[in-house]
Tab-separated table of C-alpha atoms and ligand atoms in Angstrom:
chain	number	residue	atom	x	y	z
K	1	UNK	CA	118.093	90.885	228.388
K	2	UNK	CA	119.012	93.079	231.439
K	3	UNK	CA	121.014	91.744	233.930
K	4	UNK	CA	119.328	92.765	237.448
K	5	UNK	CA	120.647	91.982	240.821
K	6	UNK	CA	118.474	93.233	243.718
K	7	UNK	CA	118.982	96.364	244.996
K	8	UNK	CA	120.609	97.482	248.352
K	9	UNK	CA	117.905	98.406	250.129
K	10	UNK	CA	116.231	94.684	250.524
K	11	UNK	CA	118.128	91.823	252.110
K	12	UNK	CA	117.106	88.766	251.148
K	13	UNK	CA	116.690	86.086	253.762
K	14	UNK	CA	117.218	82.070	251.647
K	15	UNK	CA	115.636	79.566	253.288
K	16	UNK	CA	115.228	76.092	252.111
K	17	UNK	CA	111.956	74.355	253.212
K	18	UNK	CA	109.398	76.531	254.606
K	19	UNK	CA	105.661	75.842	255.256
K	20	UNK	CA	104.722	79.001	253.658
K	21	UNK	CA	107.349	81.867	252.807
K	22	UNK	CA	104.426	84.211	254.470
K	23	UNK	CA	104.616	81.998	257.799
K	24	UNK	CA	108.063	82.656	258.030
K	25	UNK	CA	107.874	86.178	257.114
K	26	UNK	CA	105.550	86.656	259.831
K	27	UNK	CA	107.412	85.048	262.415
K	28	UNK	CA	109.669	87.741	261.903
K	29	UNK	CA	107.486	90.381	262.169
K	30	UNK	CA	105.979	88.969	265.573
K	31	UNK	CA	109.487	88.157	266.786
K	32	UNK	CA	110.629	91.843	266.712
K	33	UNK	CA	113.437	90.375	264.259
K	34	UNK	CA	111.662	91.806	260.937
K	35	UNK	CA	113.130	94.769	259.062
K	36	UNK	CA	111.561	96.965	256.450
K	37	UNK	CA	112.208	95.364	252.817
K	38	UNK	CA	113.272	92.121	254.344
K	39	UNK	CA	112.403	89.214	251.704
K	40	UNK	CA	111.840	85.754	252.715
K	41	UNK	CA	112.466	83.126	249.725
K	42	UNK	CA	112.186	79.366	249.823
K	43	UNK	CA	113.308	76.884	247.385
K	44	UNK	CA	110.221	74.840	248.649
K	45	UNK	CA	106.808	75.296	250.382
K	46	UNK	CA	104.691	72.623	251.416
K	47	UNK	CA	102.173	74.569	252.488
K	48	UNK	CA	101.766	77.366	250.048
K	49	UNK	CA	98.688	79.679	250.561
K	50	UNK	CA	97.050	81.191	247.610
K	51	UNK	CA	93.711	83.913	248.087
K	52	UNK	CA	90.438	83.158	249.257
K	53	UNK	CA	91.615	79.860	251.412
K	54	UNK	CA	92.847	78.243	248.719
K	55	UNK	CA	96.211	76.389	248.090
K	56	UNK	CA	98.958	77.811	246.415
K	57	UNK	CA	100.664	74.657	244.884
K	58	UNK	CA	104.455	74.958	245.176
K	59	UNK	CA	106.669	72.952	242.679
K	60	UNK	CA	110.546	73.188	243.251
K	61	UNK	CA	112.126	75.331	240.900
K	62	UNK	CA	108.998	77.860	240.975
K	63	UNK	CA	109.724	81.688	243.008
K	64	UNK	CA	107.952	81.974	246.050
K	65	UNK	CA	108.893	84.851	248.269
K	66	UNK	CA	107.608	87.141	251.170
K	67	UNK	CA	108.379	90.648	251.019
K	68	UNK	CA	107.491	92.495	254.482
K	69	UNK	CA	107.133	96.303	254.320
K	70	UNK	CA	106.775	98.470	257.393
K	71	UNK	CA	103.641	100.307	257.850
K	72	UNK	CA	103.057	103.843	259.491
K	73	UNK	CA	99.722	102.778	260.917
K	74	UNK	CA	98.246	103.040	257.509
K	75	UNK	CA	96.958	99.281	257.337
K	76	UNK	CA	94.122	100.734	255.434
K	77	UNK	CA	96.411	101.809	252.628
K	78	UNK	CA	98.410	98.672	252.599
K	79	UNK	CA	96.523	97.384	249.586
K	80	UNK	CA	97.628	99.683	247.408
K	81	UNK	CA	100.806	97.597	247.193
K	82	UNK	CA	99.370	94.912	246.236
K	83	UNK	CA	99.190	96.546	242.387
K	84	UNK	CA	102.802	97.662	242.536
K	85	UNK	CA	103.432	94.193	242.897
K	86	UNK	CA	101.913	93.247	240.257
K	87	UNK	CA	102.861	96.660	237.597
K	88	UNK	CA	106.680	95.465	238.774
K	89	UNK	CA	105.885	92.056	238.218
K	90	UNK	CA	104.754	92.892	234.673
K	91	UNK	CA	107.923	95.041	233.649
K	92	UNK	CA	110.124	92.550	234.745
K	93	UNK	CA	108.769	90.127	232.592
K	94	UNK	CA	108.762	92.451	229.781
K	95	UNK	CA	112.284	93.476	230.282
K	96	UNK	CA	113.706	89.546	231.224
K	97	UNK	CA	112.669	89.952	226.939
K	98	UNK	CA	110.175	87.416	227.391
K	99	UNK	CA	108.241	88.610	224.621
K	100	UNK	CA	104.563	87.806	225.965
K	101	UNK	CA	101.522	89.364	226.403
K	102	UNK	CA	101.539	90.158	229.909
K	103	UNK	CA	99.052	92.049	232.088
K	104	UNK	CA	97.927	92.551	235.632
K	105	UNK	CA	94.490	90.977	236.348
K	106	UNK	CA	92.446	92.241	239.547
K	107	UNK	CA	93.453	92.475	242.233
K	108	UNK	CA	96.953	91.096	242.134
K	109	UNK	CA	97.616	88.476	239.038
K	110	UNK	CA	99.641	88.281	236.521
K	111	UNK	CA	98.520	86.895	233.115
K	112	UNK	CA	100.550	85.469	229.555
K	113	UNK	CA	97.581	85.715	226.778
K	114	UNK	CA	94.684	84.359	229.443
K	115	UNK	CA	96.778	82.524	231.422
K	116	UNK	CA	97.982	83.038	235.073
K	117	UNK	CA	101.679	82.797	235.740
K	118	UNK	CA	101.870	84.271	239.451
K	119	UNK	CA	99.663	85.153	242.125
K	120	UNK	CA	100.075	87.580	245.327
K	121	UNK	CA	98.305	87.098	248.824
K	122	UNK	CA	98.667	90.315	250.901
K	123	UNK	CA	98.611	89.811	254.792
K	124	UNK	CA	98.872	92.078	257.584
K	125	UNK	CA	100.534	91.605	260.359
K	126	UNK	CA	99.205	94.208	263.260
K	127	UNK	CA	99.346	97.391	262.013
K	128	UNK	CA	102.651	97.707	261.679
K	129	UNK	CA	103.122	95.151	258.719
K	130	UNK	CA	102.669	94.180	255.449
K	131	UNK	CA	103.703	90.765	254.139
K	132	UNK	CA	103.298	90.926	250.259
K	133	UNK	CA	104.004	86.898	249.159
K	134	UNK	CA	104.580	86.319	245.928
K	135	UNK	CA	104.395	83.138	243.751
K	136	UNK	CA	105.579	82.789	239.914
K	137	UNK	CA	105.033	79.754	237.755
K	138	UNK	CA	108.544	79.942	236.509
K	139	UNK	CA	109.026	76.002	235.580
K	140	UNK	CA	106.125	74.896	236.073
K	141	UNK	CA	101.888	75.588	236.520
K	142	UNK	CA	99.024	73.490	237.956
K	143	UNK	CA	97.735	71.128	235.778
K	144	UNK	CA	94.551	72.281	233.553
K	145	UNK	CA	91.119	72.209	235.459
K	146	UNK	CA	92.913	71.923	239.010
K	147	UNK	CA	92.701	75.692	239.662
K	148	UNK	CA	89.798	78.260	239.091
K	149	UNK	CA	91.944	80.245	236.078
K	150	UNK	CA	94.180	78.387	233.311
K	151	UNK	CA	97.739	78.825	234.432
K	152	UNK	CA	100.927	78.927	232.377
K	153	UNK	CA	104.889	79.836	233.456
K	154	UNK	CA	107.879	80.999	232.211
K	155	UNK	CA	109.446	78.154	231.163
K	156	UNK	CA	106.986	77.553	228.557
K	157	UNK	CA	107.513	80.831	227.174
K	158	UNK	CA	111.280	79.844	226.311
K	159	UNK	CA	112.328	81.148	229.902
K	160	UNK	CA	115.777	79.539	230.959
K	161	UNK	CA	117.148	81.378	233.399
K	162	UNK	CA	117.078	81.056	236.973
K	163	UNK	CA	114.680	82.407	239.518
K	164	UNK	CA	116.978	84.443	241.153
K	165	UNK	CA	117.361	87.052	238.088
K	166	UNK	CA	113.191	86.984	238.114
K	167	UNK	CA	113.232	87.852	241.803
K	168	UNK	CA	115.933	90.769	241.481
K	169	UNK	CA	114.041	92.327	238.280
K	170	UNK	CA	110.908	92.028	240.362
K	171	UNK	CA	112.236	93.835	243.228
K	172	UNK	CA	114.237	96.860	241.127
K	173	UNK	CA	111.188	97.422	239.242
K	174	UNK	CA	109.152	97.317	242.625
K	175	UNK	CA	111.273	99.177	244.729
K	176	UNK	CA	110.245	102.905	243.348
K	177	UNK	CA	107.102	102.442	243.386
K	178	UNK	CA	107.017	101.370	247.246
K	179	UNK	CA	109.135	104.734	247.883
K	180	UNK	CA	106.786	106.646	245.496
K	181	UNK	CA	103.683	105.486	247.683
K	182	UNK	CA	105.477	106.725	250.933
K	183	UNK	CA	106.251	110.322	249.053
K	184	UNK	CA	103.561	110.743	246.938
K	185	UNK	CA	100.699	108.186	248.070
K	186	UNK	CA	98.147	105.559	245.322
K	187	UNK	CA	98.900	107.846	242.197
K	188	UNK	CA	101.993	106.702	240.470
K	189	UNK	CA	100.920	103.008	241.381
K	190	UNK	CA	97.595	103.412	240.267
K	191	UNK	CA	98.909	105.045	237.043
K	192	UNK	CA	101.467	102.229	236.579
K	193	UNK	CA	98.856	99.698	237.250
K	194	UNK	CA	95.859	101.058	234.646
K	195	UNK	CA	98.666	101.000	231.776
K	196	UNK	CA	99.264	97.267	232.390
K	197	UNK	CA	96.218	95.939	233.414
K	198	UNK	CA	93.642	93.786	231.556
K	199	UNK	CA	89.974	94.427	230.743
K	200	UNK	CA	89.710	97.935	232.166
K	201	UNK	CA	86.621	99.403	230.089
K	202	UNK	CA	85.353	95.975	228.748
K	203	UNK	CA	82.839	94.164	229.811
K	204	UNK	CA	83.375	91.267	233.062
K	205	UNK	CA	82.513	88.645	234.889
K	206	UNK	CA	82.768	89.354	238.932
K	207	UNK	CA	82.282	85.953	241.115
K	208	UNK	CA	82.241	87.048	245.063
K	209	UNK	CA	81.078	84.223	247.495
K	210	UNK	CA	77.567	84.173	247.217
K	211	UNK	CA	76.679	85.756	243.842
K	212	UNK	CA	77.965	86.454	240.164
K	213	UNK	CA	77.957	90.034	238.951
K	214	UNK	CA	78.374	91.272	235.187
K	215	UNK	CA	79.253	94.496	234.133
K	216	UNK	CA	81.787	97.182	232.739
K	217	UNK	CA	85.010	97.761	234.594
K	218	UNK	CA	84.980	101.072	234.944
K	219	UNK	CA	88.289	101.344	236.779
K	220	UNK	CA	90.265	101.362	240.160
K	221	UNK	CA	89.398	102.770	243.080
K	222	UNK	CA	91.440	104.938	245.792
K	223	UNK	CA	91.326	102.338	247.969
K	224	UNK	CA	92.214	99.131	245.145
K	225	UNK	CA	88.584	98.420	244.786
K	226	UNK	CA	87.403	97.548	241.333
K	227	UNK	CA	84.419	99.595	240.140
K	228	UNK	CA	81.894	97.326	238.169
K	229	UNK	CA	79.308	99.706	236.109
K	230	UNK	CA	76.232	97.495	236.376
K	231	UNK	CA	74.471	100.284	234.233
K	232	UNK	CA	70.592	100.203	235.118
K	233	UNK	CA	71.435	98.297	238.699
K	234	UNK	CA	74.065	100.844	239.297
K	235	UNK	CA	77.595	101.058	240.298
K	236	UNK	CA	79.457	98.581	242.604
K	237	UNK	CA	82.655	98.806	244.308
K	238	UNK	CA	84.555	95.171	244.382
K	239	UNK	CA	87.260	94.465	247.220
K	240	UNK	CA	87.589	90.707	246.995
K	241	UNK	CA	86.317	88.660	244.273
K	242	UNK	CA	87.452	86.859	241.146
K	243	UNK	CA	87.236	88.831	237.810
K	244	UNK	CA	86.952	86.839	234.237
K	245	UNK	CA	86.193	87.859	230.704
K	246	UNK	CA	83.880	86.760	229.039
K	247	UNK	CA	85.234	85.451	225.159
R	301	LIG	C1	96.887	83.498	244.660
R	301	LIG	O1	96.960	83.822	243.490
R	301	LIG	O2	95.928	82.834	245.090
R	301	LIG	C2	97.978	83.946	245.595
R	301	LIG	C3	99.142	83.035	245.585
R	301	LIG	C4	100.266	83.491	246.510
R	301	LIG	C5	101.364	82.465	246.629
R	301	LIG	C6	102.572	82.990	247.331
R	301	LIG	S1	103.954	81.908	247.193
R	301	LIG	C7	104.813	82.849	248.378
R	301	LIG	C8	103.824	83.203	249.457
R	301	LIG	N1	103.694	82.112	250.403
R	301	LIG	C9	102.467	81.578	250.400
R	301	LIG	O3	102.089	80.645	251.133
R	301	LIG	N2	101.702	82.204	249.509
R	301	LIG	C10	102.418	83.268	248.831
Protein backbone atom coordinates (compact mmCIF):
# COMPACT_ATOMS: atom_id res chain seq x y z
CA UNK A 1 0.00 0.00 0.00
CA UNK A 2 1.19 3.59 -0.82
CA UNK A 3 1.68 5.83 1.78
CA UNK A 4 0.00 9.31 0.64
CA UNK A 5 0.00 12.48 2.57
CA UNK A 6 -1.85 15.38 0.88
CA UNK A 7 -0.16 17.47 -1.24
CA UNK A 8 1.03 21.14 -0.73
CA UNK A 9 -1.18 22.82 -2.62
CA UNK A 10 -4.51 22.08 -0.34
CA UNK A 11 -4.66 23.04 3.31
CA UNK A 12 -6.81 21.23 5.15
CA UNK A 13 -9.05 23.00 7.60
CA UNK A 14 -10.11 19.98 10.86
CA UNK A 15 -13.03 20.76 12.39
CA UNK A 16 -14.83 18.68 14.86
CA UNK A 17 -18.68 18.98 14.77
CA UNK A 18 -20.07 20.63 11.85
CA UNK A 19 -23.70 20.72 10.56
CA UNK A 20 -22.60 19.91 7.16
CA UNK A 21 -18.79 20.09 6.02
CA UNK A 22 -20.47 22.02 2.81
CA UNK A 23 -22.12 24.66 5.32
CA UNK A 24 -18.93 25.39 6.63
CA UNK A 25 -17.17 25.40 3.45
CA UNK A 26 -19.48 27.91 2.29
CA UNK A 27 -19.26 30.16 5.05
CA UNK A 28 -15.92 30.58 3.92
CA UNK A 29 -16.53 31.31 0.62
CA UNK A 30 -19.23 34.07 1.58
CA UNK A 31 -16.93 35.36 4.31
CA UNK A 32 -14.14 36.36 1.84
CA UNK A 33 -11.96 33.89 4.12
CA UNK A 34 -12.04 30.90 1.42
CA UNK A 35 -8.94 30.01 -0.59
CA UNK A 36 -8.61 27.91 -3.69
CA UNK A 37 -8.07 24.07 -2.64
CA UNK A 38 -9.09 24.80 0.88
CA UNK A 39 -10.68 21.42 2.39
CA UNK A 40 -13.07 21.45 5.14
CA UNK A 41 -13.19 17.95 7.14
CA UNK A 42 -15.29 17.04 10.14
CA UNK A 43 -15.03 14.16 12.38
CA UNK A 44 -18.92 14.55 12.66
CA UNK A 45 -21.95 16.01 10.78
CA UNK A 46 -25.27 16.10 12.06
CA UNK A 47 -26.67 17.40 9.30
CA UNK A 48 -25.11 15.74 6.34
CA UNK A 49 -26.68 16.53 2.88
CA UNK A 50 -26.68 13.93 0.25
CA UNK A 51 -28.27 14.78 -3.70
CA UNK A 52 -31.66 15.39 -4.60
CA UNK A 53 -32.75 16.72 -0.86
CA UNK A 54 -31.92 13.83 0.67
CA UNK A 55 -29.85 13.07 3.88
CA UNK A 56 -26.47 12.09 3.86
CA UNK A 57 -26.25 9.97 7.12
CA UNK A 58 -22.97 10.69 8.93
CA UNK A 59 -21.54 7.98 11.33
CA UNK A 60 -18.28 8.97 13.28
CA UNK A 61 -15.39 7.41 11.93
CA UNK A 62 -16.80 7.84 8.19
CA UNK A 63 -14.75 10.86 5.74
CA UNK A 64 -16.76 13.68 5.09
CA UNK A 65 -15.04 16.65 3.57
CA UNK A 66 -15.63 19.91 1.49
CA UNK A 67 -13.22 20.75 -1.05
CA UNK A 68 -13.82 24.47 -2.46
CA UNK A 69 -12.21 25.27 -5.84
CA UNK A 70 -12.12 28.75 -7.31
CA UNK A 71 -13.96 29.37 -10.41
CA UNK A 72 -13.07 31.80 -13.38
CA UNK A 73 -16.72 32.58 -14.01
CA UNK A 74 -17.10 29.23 -15.59
CA UNK A 75 -19.99 27.96 -13.18
CA UNK A 76 -21.26 26.24 -16.21
CA UNK A 77 -18.19 24.04 -16.38
CA UNK A 78 -18.04 23.39 -12.72
CA UNK A 79 -19.61 19.98 -13.16
CA UNK A 80 -17.07 18.59 -14.86
CA UNK A 81 -15.37 18.15 -11.48
CA UNK A 82 -17.69 16.39 -10.17
CA UNK A 83 -16.21 13.10 -12.29
CA UNK A 84 -12.64 13.88 -11.28
CA UNK A 85 -13.89 13.39 -8.00
CA UNK A 86 -15.07 10.46 -8.47
CA UNK A 87 -12.01 8.88 -11.27
CA UNK A 88 -9.63 10.07 -8.05
CA UNK A 89 -11.86 8.58 -5.73
CA UNK A 90 -11.63 5.28 -7.63
CA UNK A 91 -7.68 5.16 -7.92
CA UNK A 92 -7.29 5.77 -4.50
CA UNK A 93 -9.15 2.95 -3.57
CA UNK A 94 -7.41 0.85 -5.99
CA UNK A 95 -4.04 1.93 -4.90
CA UNK A 96 -4.97 1.96 -0.72
CA UNK A 97 -4.72 -2.16 -2.34
CA UNK A 98 -8.17 -2.62 -1.47
CA UNK A 99 -8.61 -5.16 -3.96
CA UNK A 100 -12.40 -4.43 -5.00
CA UNK A 101 -14.30 -3.90 -7.83
CA UNK A 102 -14.65 -0.32 -7.88
CA UNK A 103 -16.30 2.03 -10.39
CA UNK A 104 -17.77 5.45 -10.79
CA UNK A 105 -21.60 5.40 -11.18
CA UNK A 106 -23.39 8.61 -12.76
CA UNK A 107 -23.01 11.35 -11.96
CA UNK A 108 -20.71 11.23 -8.98
CA UNK A 109 -20.77 7.64 -6.98
CA UNK A 110 -18.61 5.37 -6.18
CA UNK A 111 -19.50 1.62 -6.21
CA UNK A 112 -17.71 -1.97 -4.56
CA UNK A 113 -19.49 -4.86 -6.81
CA UNK A 114 -23.18 -2.93 -6.75
CA UNK A 115 -22.75 -1.30 -3.78
CA UNK A 116 -22.27 2.45 -2.95
CA UNK A 117 -19.41 3.39 -0.68
CA UNK A 118 -19.34 7.35 -1.17
CA UNK A 119 -21.34 9.94 -2.61
CA UNK A 120 -20.50 13.69 -3.86
CA UNK A 121 -22.99 16.75 -3.79
CA UNK A 122 -21.55 19.62 -5.92
CA UNK A 123 -22.69 23.22 -4.86
CA UNK A 124 -21.97 26.52 -6.13
CA UNK A 125 -21.40 29.22 -4.38
CA UNK A 126 -21.87 32.56 -6.75
CA UNK A 127 -19.92 32.20 -9.54
CA UNK A 128 -16.90 32.28 -8.11
CA UNK A 129 -17.12 28.81 -6.25
CA UNK A 130 -17.27 25.38 -6.24
CA UNK A 131 -17.79 23.33 -3.08
CA UNK A 132 -17.21 19.60 -4.09
CA UNK A 133 -18.35 17.57 -0.56
CA UNK A 134 -17.45 14.37 -0.33
CA UNK A 135 -18.69 11.44 1.85
CA UNK A 136 -17.03 7.77 2.10
CA UNK A 137 -18.52 4.86 3.97
CA UNK A 138 -15.19 4.05 5.45
CA UNK A 139 -16.52 2.18 8.82
CA UNK A 140 -19.62 2.09 8.30
CA UNK A 141 -22.95 2.29 5.56
CA UNK A 142 -26.71 2.85 6.04
CA UNK A 143 -28.48 0.02 6.95
CA UNK A 144 -30.12 -2.13 3.93
CA UNK A 145 -33.46 -0.64 2.50
CA UNK A 146 -32.86 2.87 4.29
CA UNK A 147 -31.33 4.45 1.16
CA UNK A 148 -32.39 4.29 -2.61
CA UNK A 149 -28.95 2.11 -3.64
CA UNK A 150 -27.38 -0.81 -1.39
CA UNK A 151 -24.41 0.72 0.32
CA UNK A 152 -21.22 -0.92 1.56
CA UNK A 153 -17.66 0.73 3.09
CA UNK A 154 -14.30 0.13 3.48
CA UNK A 155 -14.15 -1.47 6.50
CA UNK A 156 -15.95 -4.36 5.25
CA UNK A 157 -13.60 -4.79 2.57
CA UNK A 158 -10.72 -5.52 5.23
CA UNK A 159 -9.97 -1.63 5.31
CA UNK A 160 -8.08 -0.70 8.65
CA UNK A 161 -6.55 2.26 8.27
CA UNK A 162 -7.55 5.60 9.11
CA UNK A 163 -9.46 8.17 7.16
CA UNK A 164 -6.87 10.49 6.96
CA UNK A 165 -4.60 8.26 4.47
CA UNK A 166 -8.16 7.86 2.32
CA UNK A 167 -8.50 11.64 2.26
CA UNK A 168 -4.72 12.34 1.20
CA UNK A 169 -4.86 9.49 -1.64
CA UNK A 170 -8.10 11.11 -2.69
CA UNK A 171 -6.71 14.46 -3.00
CA UNK A 172 -3.08 13.42 -4.82
CA UNK A 173 -4.97 11.46 -7.22
CA UNK A 174 -7.48 14.49 -7.63
CA UNK A 175 -5.23 17.20 -7.69
CA UNK A 176 -3.97 16.74 -11.57
CA UNK A 177 -6.85 16.35 -12.84
CA UNK A 178 -8.29 19.78 -11.33
CA UNK A 179 -4.99 21.46 -12.90
CA UNK A 180 -5.51 19.44 -16.14
CA UNK A 181 -9.18 20.94 -16.44
CA UNK A 182 -7.76 24.56 -15.97
CA UNK A 183 -4.93 23.76 -18.87
CA UNK A 184 -6.54 21.58 -21.01
CA UNK A 185 -10.45 21.73 -20.20
CA UNK A 186 -13.30 18.16 -19.83
CA UNK A 187 -10.86 15.82 -21.87
CA UNK A 188 -8.44 14.16 -19.58
CA UNK A 189 -11.36 13.98 -16.92
CA UNK A 190 -13.72 12.69 -19.20
CA UNK A 191 -11.11 10.15 -20.42
CA UNK A 192 -10.23 9.21 -16.81
CA UNK A 193 -13.83 8.95 -15.97
CA UNK A 194 -15.12 6.51 -19.13
CA UNK A 195 -12.16 4.01 -18.09
CA UNK A 196 -13.62 3.69 -14.56
CA UNK A 197 -17.06 4.04 -14.89
CA UNK A 198 -19.89 1.45 -14.78
CA UNK A 199 -22.50 0.48 -17.39
CA UNK A 200 -21.30 2.73 -20.20
CA UNK A 201 -22.74 0.82 -23.41
CA UNK A 202 -25.20 -1.48 -21.46
CA UNK A 203 -28.44 -1.17 -21.10
CA UNK A 204 -30.12 1.25 -17.85
CA UNK A 205 -32.53 2.24 -15.81
CA UNK A 206 -32.84 6.34 -15.57
CA UNK A 207 -35.40 7.51 -12.63
CA UNK A 208 -35.75 11.58 -12.88
CA UNK A 209 -38.65 13.07 -10.73
CA UNK A 210 -41.57 12.45 -12.59
CA UNK A 211 -40.81 9.54 -14.95
CA UNK A 212 -38.59 6.31 -15.49
CA UNK A 213 -36.57 6.07 -18.68
CA UNK A 214 -34.80 2.81 -20.13
CA UNK A 215 -32.24 2.72 -22.53
CA UNK A 216 -28.48 2.32 -23.66
CA UNK A 217 -25.88 4.57 -22.13
CA UNK A 218 -24.36 5.76 -24.83
CA UNK A 219 -21.83 7.91 -23.00
CA UNK A 220 -20.89 11.35 -21.39
CA UNK A 221 -21.56 14.44 -22.52
CA UNK A 222 -19.36 17.81 -22.78
CA UNK A 223 -21.21 19.21 -20.30
CA UNK A 224 -21.42 15.75 -17.65
CA UNK A 225 -24.75 14.87 -19.04
CA UNK A 226 -25.43 11.22 -19.53
CA UNK A 227 -26.68 10.31 -23.01
CA UNK A 228 -29.50 7.59 -22.79
CA UNK A 229 -30.07 5.98 -26.49
CA UNK A 230 -33.81 5.36 -26.23
CA UNK A 231 -33.46 3.86 -29.85
CA UNK A 232 -36.96 4.32 -31.68
CA UNK A 233 -37.96 7.34 -29.04
CA UNK A 234 -34.62 8.83 -29.66
CA UNK A 235 -31.76 10.19 -27.80
CA UNK A 236 -31.90 11.94 -24.36
CA UNK A 237 -29.46 13.94 -22.57
CA UNK A 238 -29.66 13.26 -18.53
CA UNK A 239 -28.34 16.06 -16.03
CA UNK A 240 -29.86 14.90 -12.77
CA UNK A 241 -31.35 11.63 -12.20
CA UNK A 242 -30.60 8.27 -10.64
CA UNK A 243 -29.09 5.55 -12.97
CA UNK A 244 -29.53 1.58 -12.08
CA UNK A 245 -28.90 -1.63 -13.93
CA UNK A 246 -31.03 -3.74 -14.53
CA UNK A 247 -29.69 -7.67 -13.39
C1 LIG B 1 -25.05 11.68 -2.26
O1 LIG B 1 -24.57 10.65 -2.69
O2 LIG B 1 -26.28 11.83 -2.14
C2 LIG B 1 -24.11 12.80 -1.90
C3 LIG B 1 -23.57 12.67 -0.53
C4 LIG B 1 -22.60 13.78 -0.15
C5 LIG B 1 -22.21 13.74 1.30
C6 LIG B 1 -21.08 14.66 1.62
S1 LIG B 1 -20.42 14.38 3.23
C7 LIG B 1 -19.49 15.85 3.10
C8 LIG B 1 -20.38 16.88 2.47
N1 LIG B 1 -21.23 17.49 3.47
C9 LIG B 1 -22.53 17.23 3.27
O3 LIG B 1 -23.47 17.66 3.97
N2 LIG B 1 -22.67 16.47 2.19
C10 LIG B 1 -21.40 16.16 1.57
Amino acid sequence: MINFAVPASFKVIALEDVGSTNDEARRLALSGAAADLVVVTAQRQSQGRGRRGREWISPVGNLFFSLLIKLDGNLAEAAQLGFAAAAAQVQAFQELGLGADFAAKWPNDVLVGMDKCSGMLLEPVDRDWLILGIGVNVVAAPPKGSTPYPATCLADLGYAGDKDQILAAILTNLLPLIQGWRTRGFGPIRDAWLAVARGVGGEIVVRLDRETLTGQFAGLDVDGALVLDQRQLGIRRILAGDVYFPS
